[in-house]
N, CA, C and O atoms as a DFTB+ gen file, in Angstrom:
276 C
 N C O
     1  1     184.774     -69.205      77.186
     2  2     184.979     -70.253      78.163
     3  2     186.469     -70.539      78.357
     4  3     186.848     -70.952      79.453
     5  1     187.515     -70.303      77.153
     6  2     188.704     -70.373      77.533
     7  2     189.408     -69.597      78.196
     8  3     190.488     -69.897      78.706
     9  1     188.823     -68.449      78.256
    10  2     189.099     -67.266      79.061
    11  2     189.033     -67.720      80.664
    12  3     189.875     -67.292      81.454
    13  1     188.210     -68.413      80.985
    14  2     187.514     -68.775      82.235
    15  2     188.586     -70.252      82.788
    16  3     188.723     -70.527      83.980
    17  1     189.129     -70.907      81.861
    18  2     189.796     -72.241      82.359
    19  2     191.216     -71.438      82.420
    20  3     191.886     -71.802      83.387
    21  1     191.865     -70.384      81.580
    22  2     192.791     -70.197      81.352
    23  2     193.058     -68.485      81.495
    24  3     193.696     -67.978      80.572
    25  1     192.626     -67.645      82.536
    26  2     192.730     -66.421      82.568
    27  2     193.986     -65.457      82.341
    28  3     194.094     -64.249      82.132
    29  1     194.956     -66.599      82.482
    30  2     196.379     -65.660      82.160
    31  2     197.139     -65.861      80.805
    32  3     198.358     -65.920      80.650
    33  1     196.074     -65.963      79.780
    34  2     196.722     -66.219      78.192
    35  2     196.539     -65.389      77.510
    36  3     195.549     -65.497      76.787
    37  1     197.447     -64.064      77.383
    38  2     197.902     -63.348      76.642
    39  2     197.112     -63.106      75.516
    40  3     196.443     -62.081      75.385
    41  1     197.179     -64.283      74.454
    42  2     196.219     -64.190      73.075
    43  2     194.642     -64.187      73.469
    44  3     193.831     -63.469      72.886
    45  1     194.334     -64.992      74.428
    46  2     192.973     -64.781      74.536
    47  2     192.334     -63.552      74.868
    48  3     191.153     -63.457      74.535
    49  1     193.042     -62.272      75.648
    50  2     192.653     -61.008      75.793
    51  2     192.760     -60.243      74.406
    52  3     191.893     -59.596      73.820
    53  1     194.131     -60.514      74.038
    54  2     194.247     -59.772      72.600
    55  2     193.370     -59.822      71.876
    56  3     192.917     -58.759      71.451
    57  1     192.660     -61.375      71.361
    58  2     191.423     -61.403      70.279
    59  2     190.376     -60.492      70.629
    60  3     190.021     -59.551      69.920
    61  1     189.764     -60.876      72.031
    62  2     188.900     -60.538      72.932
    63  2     188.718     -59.175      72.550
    64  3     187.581     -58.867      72.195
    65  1     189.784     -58.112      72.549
    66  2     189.543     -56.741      73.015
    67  2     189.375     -56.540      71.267
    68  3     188.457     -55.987      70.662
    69  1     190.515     -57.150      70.768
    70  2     190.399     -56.635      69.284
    71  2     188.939     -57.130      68.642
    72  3     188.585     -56.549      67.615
    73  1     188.142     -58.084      69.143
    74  2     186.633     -58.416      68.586
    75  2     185.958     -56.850      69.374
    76  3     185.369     -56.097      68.598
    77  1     186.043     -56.493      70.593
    78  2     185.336     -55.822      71.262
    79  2     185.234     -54.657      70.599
    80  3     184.134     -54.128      70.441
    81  1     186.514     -54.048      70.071
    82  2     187.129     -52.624      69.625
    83  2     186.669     -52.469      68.381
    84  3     186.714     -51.462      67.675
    85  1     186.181     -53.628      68.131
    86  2     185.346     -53.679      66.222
    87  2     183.780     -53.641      66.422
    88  3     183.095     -53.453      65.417
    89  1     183.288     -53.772      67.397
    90  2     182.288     -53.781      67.682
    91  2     181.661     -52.898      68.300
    92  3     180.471     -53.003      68.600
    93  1     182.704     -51.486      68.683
    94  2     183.189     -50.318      69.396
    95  2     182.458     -50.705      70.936
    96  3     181.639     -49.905      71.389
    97  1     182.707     -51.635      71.507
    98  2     182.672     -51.795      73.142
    99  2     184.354     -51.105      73.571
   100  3     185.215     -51.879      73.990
   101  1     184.535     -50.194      73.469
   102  2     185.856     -49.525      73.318
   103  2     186.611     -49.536      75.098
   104  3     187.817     -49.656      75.315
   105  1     185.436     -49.364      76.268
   106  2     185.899     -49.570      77.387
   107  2     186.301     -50.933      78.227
   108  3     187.081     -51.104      79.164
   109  1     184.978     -52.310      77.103
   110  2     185.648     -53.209      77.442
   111  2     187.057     -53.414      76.903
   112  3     187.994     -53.578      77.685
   113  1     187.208     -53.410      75.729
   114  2     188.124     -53.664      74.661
   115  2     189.450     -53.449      75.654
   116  3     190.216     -54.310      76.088
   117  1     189.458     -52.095      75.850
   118  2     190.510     -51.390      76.449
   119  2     191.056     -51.734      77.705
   120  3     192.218     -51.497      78.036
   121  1     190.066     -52.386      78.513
   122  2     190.031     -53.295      79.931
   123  2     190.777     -54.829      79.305
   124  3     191.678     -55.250      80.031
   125  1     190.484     -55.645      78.084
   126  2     191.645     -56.513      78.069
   127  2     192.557     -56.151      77.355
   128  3     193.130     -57.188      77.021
   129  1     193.174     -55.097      76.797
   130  2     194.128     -54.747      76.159
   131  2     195.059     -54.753      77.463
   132  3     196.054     -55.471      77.560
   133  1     194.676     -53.986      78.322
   134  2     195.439     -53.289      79.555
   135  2     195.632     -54.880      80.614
   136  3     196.521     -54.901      81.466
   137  1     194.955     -55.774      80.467
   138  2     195.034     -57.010      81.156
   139  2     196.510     -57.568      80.492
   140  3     197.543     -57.579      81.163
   141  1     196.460     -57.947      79.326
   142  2     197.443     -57.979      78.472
   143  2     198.482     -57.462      78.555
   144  3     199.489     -58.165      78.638
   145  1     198.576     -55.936      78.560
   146  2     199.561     -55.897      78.879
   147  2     200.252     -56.365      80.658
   148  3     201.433     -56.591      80.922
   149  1     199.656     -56.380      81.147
   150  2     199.621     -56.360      82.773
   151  2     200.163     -58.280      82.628
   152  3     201.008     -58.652      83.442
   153  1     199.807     -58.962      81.953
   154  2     200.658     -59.859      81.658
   155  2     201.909     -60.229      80.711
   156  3     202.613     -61.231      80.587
   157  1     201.873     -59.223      80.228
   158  2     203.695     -59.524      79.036
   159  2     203.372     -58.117      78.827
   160  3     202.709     -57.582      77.939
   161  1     204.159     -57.492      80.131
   162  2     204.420     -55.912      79.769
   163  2     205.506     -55.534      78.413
   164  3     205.913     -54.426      78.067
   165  1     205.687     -56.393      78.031
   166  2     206.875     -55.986      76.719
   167  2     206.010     -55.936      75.657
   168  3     206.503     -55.260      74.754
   169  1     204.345     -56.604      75.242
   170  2     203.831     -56.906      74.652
   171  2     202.940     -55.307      73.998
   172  3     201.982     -54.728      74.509
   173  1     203.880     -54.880      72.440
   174  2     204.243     -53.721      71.962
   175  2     202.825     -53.283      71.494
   176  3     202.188     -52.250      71.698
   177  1     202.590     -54.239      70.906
   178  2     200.914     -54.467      70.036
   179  2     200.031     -54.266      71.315
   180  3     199.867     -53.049      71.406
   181  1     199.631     -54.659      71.953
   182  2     198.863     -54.819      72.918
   183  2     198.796     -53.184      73.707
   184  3     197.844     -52.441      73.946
   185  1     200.244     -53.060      73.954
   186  2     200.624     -51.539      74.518
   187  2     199.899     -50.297      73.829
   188  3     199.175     -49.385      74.228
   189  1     200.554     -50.778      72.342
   190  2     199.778     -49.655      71.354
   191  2     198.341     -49.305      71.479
   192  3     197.820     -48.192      71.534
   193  1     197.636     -50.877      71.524
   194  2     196.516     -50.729      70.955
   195  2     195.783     -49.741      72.888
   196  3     195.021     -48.795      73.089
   197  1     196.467     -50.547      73.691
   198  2     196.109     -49.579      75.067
   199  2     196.076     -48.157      74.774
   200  3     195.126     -47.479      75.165
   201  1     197.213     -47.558      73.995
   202  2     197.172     -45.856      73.933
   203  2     196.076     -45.238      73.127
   204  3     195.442     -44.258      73.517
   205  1     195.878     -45.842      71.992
   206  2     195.081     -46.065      71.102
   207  2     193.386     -45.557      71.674
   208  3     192.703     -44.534      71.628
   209  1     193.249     -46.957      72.207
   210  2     191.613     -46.828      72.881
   211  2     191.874     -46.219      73.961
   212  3     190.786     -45.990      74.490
   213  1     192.865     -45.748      74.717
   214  2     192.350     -44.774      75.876
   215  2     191.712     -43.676      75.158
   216  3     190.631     -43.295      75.607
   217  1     192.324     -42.927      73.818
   218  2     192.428     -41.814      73.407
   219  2     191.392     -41.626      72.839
   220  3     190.964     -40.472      72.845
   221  1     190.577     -42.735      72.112
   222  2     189.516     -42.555      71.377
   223  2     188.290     -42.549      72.465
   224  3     187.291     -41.868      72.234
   225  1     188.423     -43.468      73.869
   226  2     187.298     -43.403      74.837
   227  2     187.800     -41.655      75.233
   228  3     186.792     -41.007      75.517
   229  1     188.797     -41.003      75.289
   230  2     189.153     -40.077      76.000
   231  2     187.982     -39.244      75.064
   232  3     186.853     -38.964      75.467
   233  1     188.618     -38.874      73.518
   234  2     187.586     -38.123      72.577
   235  2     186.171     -39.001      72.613
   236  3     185.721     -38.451      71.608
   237  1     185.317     -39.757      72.913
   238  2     183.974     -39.916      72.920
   239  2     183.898     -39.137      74.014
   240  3     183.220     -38.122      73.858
   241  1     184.439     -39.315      75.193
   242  2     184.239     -38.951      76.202
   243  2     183.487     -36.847      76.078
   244  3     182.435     -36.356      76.488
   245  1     184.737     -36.202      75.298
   246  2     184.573     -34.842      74.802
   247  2     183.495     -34.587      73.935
   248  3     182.683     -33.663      73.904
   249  1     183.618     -35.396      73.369
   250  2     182.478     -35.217      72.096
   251  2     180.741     -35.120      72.760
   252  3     179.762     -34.484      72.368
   253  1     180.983     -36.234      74.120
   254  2     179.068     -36.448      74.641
   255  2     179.133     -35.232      75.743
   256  3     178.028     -34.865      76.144
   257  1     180.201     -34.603      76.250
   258  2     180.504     -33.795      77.283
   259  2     179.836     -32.383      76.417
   260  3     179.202     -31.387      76.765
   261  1     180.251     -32.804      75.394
   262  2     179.933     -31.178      74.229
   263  2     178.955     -31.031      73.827
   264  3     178.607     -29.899      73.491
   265  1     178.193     -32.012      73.711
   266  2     176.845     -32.000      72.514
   267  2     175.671     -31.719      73.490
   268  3     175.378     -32.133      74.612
   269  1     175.151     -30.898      72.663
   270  2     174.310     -30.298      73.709
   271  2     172.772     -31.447      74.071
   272  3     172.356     -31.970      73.038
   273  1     172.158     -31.745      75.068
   274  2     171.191     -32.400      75.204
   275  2     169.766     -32.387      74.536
   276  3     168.917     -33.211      74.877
């Protein structure tokens, strides 16, 4: 709900994605990481964790592309 009164607060995406990314919702996660940064582009942690979960949605991505049905 604070998300909703207050959409441009930095920490509230950060928790958000980092609860999501533990819970492996890895595309939401990665959708407020990238919000985050898109609000305090200097914001290093946030950046990281963006390269991070692209790479791991990138490898799920290979891994279900590979396995046979």
């Amino acid at each position: 709900r604070a998300m909703q009164m207050q959409p441009n607060v930095v920490d509230y995406h950060r928790h958000r994605a980092a609860s999501l990314a533990a819970l492996g919702k890895l595309e939401e996660a990665l959708a407020d990481y990238s919000r985050a940064v898109q609000l305090k582009p200097h914001d290093d942690v946030a950046r990281a964790e963006c390269d991070r979960l692209r790479d791991l949605v990138a490898q799920r991505a290979a891994a279900t592309a590979a396995s046979p049905e």
